Short mmCIF file of C-alpha atoms in Angstrom, two decimals:
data_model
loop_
_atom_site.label_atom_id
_atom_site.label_comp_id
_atom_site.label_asym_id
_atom_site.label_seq_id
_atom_site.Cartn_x
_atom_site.Cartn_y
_atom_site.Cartn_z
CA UNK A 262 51.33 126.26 -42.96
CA UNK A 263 49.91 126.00 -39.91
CA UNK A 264 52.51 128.32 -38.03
CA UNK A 265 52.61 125.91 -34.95
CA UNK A 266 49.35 127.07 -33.66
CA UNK A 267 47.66 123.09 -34.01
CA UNK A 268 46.57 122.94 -30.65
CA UNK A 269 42.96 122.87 -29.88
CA UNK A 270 43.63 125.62 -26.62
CA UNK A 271 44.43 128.78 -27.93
CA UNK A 272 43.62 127.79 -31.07
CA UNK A 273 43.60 129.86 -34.12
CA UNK A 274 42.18 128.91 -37.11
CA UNK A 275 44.40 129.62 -40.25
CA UNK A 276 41.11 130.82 -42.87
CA UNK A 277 42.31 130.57 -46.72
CA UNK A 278 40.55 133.78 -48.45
CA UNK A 279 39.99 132.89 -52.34
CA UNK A 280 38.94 136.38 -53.33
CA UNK A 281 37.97 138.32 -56.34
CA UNK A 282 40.26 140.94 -57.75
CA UNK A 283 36.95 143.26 -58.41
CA UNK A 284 35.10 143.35 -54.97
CA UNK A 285 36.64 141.46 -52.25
CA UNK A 286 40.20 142.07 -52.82
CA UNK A 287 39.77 145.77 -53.19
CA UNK A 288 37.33 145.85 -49.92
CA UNK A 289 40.01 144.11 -48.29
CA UNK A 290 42.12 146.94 -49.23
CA UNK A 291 39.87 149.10 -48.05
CA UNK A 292 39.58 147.43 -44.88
CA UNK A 293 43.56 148.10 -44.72
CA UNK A 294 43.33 151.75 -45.63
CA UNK A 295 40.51 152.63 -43.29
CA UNK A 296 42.13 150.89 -40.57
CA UNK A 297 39.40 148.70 -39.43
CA UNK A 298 40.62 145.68 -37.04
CA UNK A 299 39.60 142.23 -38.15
CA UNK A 300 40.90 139.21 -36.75
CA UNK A 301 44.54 138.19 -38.66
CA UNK A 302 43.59 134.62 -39.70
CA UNK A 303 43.27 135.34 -43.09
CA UNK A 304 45.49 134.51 -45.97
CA UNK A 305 43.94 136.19 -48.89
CA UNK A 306 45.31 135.14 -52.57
CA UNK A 307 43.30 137.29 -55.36
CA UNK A 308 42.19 135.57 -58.33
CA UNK A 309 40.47 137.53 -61.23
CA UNK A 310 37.25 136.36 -60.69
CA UNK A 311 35.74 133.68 -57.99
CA UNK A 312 34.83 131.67 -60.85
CA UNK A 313 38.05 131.19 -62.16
CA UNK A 314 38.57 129.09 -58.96
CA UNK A 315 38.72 125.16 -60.05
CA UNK A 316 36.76 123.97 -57.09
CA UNK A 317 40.28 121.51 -56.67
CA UNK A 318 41.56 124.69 -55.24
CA UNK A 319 39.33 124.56 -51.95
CA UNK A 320 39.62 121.11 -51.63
CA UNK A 321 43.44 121.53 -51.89
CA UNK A 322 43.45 124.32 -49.56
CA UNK A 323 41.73 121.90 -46.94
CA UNK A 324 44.19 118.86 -47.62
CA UNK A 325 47.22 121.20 -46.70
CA UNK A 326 45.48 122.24 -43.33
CA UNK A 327 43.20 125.63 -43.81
CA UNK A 328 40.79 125.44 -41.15
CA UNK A 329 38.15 127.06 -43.46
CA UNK A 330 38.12 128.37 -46.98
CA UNK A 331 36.51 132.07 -47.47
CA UNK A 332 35.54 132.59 -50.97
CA UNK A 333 34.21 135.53 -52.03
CA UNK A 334 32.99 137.97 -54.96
CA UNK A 335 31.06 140.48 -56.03
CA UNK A 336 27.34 140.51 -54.81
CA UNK A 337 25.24 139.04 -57.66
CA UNK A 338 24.44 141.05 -60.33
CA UNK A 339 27.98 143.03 -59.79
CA UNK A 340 29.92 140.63 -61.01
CA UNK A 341 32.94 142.52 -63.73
CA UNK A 342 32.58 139.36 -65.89
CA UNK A 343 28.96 138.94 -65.86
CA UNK A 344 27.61 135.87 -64.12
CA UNK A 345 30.62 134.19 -62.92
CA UNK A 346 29.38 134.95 -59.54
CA UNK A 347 26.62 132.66 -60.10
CA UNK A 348 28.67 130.07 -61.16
CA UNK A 349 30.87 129.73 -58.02
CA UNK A 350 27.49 129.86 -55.78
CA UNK A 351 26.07 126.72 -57.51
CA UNK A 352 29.95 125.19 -57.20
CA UNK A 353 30.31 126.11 -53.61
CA UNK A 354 26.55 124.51 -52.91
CA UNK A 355 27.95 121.53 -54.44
CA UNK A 356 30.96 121.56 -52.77
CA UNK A 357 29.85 122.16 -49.23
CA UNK A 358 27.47 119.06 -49.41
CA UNK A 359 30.49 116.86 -51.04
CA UNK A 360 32.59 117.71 -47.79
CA UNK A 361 29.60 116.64 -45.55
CA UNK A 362 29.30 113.70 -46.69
CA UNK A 363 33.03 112.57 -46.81
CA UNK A 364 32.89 113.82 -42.83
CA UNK A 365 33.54 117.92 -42.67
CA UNK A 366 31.79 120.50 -41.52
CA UNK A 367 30.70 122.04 -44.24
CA UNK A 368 30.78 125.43 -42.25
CA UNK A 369 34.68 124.78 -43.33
CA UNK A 370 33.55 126.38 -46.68
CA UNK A 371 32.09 129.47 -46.73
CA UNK A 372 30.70 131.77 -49.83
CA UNK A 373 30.51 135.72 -49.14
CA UNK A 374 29.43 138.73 -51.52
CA UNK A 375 31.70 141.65 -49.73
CA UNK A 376 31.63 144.77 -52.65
CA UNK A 377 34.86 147.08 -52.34
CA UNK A 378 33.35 149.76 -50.56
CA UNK A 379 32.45 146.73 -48.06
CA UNK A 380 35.67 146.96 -45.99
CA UNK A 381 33.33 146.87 -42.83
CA UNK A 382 31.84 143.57 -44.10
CA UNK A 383 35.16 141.74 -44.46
CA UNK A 384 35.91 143.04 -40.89
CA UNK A 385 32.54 141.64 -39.39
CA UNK A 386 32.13 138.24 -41.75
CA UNK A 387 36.38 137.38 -40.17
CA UNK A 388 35.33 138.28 -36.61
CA UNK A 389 31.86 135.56 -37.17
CA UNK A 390 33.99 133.18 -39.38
CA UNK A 391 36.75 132.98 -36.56
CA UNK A 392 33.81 132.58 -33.58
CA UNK A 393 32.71 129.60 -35.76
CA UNK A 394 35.95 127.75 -36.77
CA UNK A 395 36.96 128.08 -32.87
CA UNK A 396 33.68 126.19 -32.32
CA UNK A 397 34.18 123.17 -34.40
CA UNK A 398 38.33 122.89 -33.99
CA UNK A 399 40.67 122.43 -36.47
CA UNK A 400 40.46 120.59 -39.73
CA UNK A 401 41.26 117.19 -38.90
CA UNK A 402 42.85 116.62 -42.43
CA UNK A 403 45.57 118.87 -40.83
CA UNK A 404 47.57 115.86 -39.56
CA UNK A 405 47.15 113.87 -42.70
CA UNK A 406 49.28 116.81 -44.90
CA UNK A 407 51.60 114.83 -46.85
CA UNK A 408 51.13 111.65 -46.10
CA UNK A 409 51.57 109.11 -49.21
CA UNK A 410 52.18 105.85 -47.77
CA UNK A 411 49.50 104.16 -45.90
CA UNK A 412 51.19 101.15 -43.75
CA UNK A 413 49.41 98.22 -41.21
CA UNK A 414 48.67 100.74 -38.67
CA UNK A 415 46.63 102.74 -40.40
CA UNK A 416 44.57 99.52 -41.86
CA UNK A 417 44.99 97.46 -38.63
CA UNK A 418 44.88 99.92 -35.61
CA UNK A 419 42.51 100.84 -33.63
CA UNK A 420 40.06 102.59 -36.02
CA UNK A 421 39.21 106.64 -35.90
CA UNK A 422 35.45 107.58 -36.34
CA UNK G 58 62.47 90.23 -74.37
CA UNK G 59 64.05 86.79 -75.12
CA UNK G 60 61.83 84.30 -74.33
CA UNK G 61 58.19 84.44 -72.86
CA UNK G 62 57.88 87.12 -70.19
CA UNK G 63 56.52 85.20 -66.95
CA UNK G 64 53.51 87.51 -65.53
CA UNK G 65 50.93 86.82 -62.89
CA UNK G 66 47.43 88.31 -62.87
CA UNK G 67 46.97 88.56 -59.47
CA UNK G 68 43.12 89.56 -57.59
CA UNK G 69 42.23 91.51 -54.52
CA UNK G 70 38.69 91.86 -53.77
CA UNK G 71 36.88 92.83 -57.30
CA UNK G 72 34.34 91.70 -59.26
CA UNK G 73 37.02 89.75 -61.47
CA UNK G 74 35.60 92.40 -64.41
CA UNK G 75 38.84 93.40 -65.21
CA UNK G 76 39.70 89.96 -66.13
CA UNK G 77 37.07 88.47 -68.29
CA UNK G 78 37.78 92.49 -70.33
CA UNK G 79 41.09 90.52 -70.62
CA UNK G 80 39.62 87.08 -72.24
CA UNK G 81 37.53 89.11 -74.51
CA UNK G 82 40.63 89.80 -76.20
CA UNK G 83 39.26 86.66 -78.32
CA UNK G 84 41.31 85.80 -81.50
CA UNK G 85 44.17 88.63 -80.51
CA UNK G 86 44.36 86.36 -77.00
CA UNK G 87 46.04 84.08 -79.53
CA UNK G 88 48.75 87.14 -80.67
CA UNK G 89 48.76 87.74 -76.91
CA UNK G 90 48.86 84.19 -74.62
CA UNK G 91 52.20 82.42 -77.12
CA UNK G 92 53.96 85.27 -75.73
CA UNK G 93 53.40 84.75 -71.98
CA UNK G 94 54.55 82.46 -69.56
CA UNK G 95 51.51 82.73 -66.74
CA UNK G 96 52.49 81.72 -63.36
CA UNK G 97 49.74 82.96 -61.76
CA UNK G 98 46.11 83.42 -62.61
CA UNK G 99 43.85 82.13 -60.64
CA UNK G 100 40.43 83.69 -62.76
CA UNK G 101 41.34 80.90 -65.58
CA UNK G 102 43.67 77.86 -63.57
CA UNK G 103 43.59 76.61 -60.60
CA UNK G 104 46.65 78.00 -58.56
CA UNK G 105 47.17 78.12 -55.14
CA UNK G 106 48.91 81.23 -53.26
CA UNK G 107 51.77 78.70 -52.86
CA UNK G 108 52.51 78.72 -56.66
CA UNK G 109 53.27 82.64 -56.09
CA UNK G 110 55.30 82.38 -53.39
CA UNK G 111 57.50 79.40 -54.51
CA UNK G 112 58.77 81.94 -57.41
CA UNK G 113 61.79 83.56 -56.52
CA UNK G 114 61.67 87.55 -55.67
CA UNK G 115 62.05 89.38 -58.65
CA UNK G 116 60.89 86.46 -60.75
CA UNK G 117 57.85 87.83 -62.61
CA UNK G 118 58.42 90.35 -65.46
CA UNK G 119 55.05 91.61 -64.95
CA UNK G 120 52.34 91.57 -62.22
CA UNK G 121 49.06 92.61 -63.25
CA UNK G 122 46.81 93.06 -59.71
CA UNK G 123 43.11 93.58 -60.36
CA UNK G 124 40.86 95.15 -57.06
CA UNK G 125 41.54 96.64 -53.83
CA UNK G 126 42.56 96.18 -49.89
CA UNK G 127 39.73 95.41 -48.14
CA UNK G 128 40.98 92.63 -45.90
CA UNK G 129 44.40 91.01 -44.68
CA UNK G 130 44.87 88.98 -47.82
CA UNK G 131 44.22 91.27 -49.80
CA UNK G 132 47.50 93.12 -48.47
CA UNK G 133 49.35 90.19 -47.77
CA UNK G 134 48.73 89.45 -51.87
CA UNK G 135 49.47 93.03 -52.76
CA UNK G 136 52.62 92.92 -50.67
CA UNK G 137 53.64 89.50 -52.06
CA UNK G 138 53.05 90.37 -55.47
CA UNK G 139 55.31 93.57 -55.39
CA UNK G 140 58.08 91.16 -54.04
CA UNK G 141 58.03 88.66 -57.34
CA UNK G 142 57.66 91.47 -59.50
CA UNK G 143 59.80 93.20 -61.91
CA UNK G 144 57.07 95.10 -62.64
CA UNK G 145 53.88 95.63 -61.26
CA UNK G 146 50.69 96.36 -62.62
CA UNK G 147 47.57 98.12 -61.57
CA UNK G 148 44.78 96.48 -63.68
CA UNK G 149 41.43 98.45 -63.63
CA UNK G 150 39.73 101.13 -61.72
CA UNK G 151 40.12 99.68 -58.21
CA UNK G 152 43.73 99.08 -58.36
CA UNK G 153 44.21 102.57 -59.36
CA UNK G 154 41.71 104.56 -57.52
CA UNK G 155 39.91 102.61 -55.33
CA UNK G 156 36.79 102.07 -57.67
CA UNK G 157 33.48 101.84 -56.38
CA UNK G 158 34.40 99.18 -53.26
CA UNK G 159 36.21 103.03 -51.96
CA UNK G 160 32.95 104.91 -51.47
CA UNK G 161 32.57 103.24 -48.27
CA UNK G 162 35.12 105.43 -47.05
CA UNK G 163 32.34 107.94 -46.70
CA UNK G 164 31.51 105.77 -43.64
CA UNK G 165 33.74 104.32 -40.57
CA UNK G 166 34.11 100.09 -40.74
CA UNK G 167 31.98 99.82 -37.67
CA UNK G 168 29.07 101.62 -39.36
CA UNK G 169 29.53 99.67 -42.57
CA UNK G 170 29.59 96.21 -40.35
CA UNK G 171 26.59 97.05 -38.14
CA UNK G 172 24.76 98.27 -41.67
CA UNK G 173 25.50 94.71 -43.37
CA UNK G 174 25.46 92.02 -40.11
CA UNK G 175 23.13 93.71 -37.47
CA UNK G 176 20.54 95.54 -39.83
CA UNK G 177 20.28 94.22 -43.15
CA UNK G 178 16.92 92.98 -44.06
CA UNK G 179 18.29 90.40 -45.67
CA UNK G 180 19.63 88.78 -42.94
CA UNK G 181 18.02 86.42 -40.65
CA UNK G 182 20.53 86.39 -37.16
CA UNK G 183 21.07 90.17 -36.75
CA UNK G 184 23.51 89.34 -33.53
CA UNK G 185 26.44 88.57 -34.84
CA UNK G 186 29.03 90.20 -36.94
CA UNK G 187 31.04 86.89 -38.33
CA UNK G 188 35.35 87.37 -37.36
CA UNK G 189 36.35 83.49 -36.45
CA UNK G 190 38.82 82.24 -39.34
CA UNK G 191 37.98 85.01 -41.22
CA UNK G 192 40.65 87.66 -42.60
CA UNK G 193 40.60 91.17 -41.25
CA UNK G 194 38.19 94.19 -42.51
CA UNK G 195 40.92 97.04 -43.02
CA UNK G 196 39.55 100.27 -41.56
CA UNK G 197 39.57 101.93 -44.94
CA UNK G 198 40.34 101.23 -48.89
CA UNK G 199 43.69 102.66 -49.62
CA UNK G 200 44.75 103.02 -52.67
CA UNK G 201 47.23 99.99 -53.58
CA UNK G 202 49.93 101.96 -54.79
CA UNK G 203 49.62 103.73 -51.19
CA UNK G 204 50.76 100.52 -50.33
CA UNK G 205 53.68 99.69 -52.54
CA UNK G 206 54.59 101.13 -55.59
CA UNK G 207 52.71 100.66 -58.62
CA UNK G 208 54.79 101.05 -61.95
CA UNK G 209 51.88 101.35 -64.22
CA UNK G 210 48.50 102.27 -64.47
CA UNK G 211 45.56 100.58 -66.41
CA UNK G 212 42.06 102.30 -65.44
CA UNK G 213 38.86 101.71 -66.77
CA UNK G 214 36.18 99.77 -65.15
CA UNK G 215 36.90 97.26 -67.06
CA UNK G 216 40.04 98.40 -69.15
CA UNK G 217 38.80 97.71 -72.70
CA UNK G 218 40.48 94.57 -74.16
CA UNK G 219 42.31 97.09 -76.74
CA UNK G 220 44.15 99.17 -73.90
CA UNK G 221 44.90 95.73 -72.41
CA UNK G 222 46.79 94.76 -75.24
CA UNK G 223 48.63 97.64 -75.57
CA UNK G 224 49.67 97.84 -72.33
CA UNK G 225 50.49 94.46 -72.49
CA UNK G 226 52.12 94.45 -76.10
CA UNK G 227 53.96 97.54 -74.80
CA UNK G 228 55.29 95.93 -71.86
CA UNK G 229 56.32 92.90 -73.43
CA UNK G 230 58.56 95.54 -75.82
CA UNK G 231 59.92 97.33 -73.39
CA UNK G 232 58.10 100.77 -74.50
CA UNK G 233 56.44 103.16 -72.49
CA UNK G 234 52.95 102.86 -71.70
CA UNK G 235 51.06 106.36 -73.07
CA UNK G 236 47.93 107.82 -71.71
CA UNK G 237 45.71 109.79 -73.62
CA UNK G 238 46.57 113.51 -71.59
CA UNK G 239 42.48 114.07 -73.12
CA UNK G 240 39.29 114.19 -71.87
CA UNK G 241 36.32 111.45 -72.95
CA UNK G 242 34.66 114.28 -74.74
CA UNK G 243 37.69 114.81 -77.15
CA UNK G 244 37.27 111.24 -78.11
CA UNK G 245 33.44 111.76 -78.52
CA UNK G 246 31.77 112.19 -81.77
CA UNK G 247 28.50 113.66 -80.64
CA UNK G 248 28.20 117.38 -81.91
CA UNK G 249 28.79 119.66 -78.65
CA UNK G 250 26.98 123.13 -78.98
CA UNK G 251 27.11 125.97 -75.87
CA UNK G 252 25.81 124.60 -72.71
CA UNK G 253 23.38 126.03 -70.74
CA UNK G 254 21.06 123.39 -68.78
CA UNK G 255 17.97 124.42 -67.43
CA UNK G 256 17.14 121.03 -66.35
CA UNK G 257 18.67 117.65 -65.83
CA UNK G 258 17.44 114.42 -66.03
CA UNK G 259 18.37 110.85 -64.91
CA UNK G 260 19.81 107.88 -67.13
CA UNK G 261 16.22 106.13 -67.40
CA UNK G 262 14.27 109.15 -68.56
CA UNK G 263 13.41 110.69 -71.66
CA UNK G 264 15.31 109.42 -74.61
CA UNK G 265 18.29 110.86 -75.56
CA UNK G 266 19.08 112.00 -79.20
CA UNK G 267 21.99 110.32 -80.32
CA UNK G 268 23.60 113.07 -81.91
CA UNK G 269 23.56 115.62 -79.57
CA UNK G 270 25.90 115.92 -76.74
CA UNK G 271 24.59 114.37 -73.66
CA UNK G 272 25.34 117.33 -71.25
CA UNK G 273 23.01 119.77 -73.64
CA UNK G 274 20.27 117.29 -72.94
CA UNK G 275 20.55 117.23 -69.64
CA UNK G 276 21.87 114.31 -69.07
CA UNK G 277 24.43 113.82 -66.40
CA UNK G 278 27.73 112.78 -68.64
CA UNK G 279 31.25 112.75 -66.51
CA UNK G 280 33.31 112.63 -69.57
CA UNK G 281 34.18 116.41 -68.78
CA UNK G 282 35.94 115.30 -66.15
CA UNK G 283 37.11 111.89 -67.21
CA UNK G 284 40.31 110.98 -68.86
CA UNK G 285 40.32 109.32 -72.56
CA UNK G 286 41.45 106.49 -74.02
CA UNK G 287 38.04 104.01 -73.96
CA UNK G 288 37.20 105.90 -76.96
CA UNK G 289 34.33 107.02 -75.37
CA UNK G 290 32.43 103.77 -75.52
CA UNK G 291 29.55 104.48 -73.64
CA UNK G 292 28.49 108.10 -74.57
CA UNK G 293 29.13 106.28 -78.16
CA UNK G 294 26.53 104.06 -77.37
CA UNK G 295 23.87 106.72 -76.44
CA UNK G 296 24.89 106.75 -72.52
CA UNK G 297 26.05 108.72 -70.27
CA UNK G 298 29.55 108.81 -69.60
CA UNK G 299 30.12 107.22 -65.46
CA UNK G 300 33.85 108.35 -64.94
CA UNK G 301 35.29 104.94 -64.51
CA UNK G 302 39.04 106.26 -66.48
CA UNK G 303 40.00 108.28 -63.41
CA UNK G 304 40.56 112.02 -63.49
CA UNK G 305 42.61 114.02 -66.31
CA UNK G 306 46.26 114.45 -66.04
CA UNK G 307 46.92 116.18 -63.06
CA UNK G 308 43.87 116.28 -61.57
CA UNK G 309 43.56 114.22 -58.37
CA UNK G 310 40.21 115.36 -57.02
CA UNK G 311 37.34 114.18 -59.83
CA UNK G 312 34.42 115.08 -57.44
CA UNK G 313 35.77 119.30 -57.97
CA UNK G 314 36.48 118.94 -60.71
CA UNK G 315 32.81 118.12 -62.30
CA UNK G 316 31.62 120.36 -59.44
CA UNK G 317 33.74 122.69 -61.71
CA UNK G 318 32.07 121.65 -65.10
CA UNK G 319 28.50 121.29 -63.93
CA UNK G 320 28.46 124.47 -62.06
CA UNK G 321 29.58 126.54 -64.64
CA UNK G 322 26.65 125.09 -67.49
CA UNK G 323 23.37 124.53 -65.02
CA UNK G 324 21.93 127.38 -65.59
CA UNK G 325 19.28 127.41 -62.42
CA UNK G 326 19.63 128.12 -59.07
CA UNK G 327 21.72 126.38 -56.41
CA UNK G 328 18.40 124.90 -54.78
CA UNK G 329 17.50 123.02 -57.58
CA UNK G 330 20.89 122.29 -58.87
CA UNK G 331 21.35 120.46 -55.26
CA UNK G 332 18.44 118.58 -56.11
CA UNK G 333 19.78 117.26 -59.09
CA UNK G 334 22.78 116.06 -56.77
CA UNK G 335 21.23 114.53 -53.87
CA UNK G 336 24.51 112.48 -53.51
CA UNK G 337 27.39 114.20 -54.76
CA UNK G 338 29.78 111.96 -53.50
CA UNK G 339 28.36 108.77 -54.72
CA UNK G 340 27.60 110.39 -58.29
CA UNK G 341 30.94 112.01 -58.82
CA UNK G 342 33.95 110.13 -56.84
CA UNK G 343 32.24 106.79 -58.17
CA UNK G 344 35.37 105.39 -58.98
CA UNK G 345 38.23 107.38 -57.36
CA UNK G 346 37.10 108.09 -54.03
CA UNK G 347 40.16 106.60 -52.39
CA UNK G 348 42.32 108.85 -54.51
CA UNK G 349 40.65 112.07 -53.51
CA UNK G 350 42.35 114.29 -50.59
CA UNK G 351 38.67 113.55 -48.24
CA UNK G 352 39.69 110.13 -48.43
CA UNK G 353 42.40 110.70 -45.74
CA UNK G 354 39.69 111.14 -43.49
CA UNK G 355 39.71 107.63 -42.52
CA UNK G 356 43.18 107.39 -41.64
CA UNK G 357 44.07 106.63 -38.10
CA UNK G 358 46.03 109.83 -37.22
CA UNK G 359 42.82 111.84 -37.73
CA UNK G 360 43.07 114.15 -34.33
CA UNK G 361 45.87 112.67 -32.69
CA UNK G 362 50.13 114.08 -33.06
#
């Protein structure tokens, strides 16, 4: 997942873009069509609306090594289902202060409104989003990605903080 | 099964909960004990590790291992149990996910020492942190069956004594053990109407109708996000629902999951709504924090490879 690019020099963090099929998605398209350069760290997968995402999804996209997760919708008020919008802003609130607390920058989780005639948005919230993950390295649950068994050395050895 | 089936109920560190849920089997113990041969149980007789490791490997038809690995012995037990067992066991909350013990993997061992030996009020010589003839602090709570390989699962915090004796019945007849694939609030008979919670309020406030679902009275009730099969005892009993049966099927991250639920019915802003959840973590992993992705945080590879 992390196409071999896990070192800290040079490093390039691999963003996970949970977008909505309404706003983001189609600015994103735009983005394309205009030809406006953005960073390429960003793995977009469309959903119909940010609040179909089951916050599980962002904190799966984390355990399999995504530096940070972009989610974004429609700004508020926009949204083609009515609120779901605000539903996903109270989840991600939530969310951001669960992954604080269990140890991870919660800057690793970050909520945008980008409309679909935003295309120049996406490009300038990527550029910022990249500056920042470059700042605080990558996700540390990176090296844990499918690890099951948990043996002496991990209880016993010298101890990570 | 000719014969009795020889089992052990073996204990990590726990609160030995899980156990007296067992003895309050009361006159079904008597259905129950005639048909086991206990080797091991050191909550009721007095045995000695010895009497475990005398049996030959393989020896026990079923293992039943209440708590978690916070120290050496606890392991060494875990490790030892899986070797005389035919089957083994996990018995309660904290064998399965952790339980509450696991939200200390929010913190690194050094913290959590310093915290309870060097500034705890309670304690008089704030110098020392005790380690002569005592077994090791592991650096996190694992889950057992991270450990070795657990063959069934018994959550609750405490199991009630009725799942108990199914499992146990079950295991004794060689059937499967089912879980309920529900939610606690499929099991609940309060009457549910749309949600949409302008404000939420703790345990101790207010009173809560008993009719009316907790969640539409604000009340912070996991069983959303909780898996069935305690018959929803305690929202039964007028309160709130605390999680302790472990996430749904197929869910492995309870915490998001009531993010998910809670998020979508508070009907206020974010602000406020983070008001209501000063400690997310504590609230909503408080029995399965060791099971949830985060966890790994703790493990030793973190920023090495």
């Amino acid at each position: 997942m992390n196409g071999g690019k896990e070192k800290t020099e040079g490093f390039e963090p691999y963003v996970l873009g949970l977008v909505c099929n309404w706003c983001t998605y189609a600015g994103a398209d735009m983005a394309g069509t205009s030809r406006i350069q953005y960073p390429p760290n960003l793995r977009l997968i469309r959903v119909m609306c940010t609040s179909r995402l089951d916050p599980t999804f962002v904190i799966r996209g984390l355990e399999l090594g995504a530096d940070g997760v972009l989610v974004s919708g429609c700004h508020p008020g926009d949204c083609h289902y009515v609120n779901g919008n605000y539903k996903t802003e109270r989840r991600i609130h939530l969310l951001k202060k669960l992954i604080q607390q269990a140890g991870l920058e919660p800057e690793r989780i970050r909520l945008e409104w980008i409309s679909a005639s935003e295309g120049s948005k996406l490009a300038e919230v990527m550029k910022d989003y990249v500056e920042v993950l470059k700042k605080i390295g990558p996700n540390p649950l990176r090296n844990t990605k499918g690890k099951t068994h948990v043996d002496d050395e991990d209880l016993f050895g010298k101890e990570v903080k | 099964m000719a014969g009795k089936a020889k089992v052990a109920f073996v204990q990590l560190s726990s609160c030995w909960g899980c156990h007296q849920s067992l003895l309050d089997l009361h006159e079904k113990l008597l259905d129950v004990i005639p048909l086991l041969d206990i080797k091991y149980w050191v909550a009721a007789v007095d045995f000695k590790v010895g009497d475990l490791k005398k049996l030959p490997n393989g020896g026990l038809d079923a293992v039943f291992i209440e708590g978690l690995c916070r120290t050496e012995e606890d392991v060494h037990l875990l490790k030892l149990s899986r070797e005389k067992a035919k089957a083994l066991v996990a018995f309660g909350s904290c064998s399965c996910f952790g339980g509450v013990p696991s939200i200390a993997n929010l913190f690194p061992k050094s913290e959590l020492l310093e915290r309870k030996y060097l500034k705890a009020e309670t304690v008089i010589d704030r110098n020392t942190i005790p380690s002569e003839n005592l077994p090791e602090i592991t650096n996190f709570v694992p889950r057992n069956d991270q450990i070795v390989k657990a063959d069934a699962y018994l959550p609750g915090c405490p199991p009630t004594s009725q799942e108990i004796a199914n499992v146990v019945l079950a295991l004794l007849s060689g059937k499967p053990i089912e879980h309920s694939i529900k939610s606690v609030c499929d099991e609940c008979e309060r009457k549910k109407e749309e949600k949409n919670v302008k404000k939420f309020q703790r345990d101790f406030e207010g009173k809560p109708d008993p009719e009316k679902c907790l969640v539409n009275q604000g009340y912070l009730c996991m069983g959303a996000g909780t898996r069935a099969g305690c018959g929803a005892q305690c929202p039964n009993a007028n309160h709130p629902c605390k999680g302790c049966n472990g996430p749904p099927e197929g869910v492995t991250d309870q915490a998001a999951k009531l993010i998910g639920a809670f998020g979508g019915i508070a009907d206020m802003e974010p602000q406020k709504l983070l008001e209501v959840f000063r400690d997310p973590a504590g609230q909503l992993y408080k029995f399965t924090y060791a099971s949830s992705p985060l966890s790994k945080l703790r493990s030793v590879n973190k920023g090495e490879k």
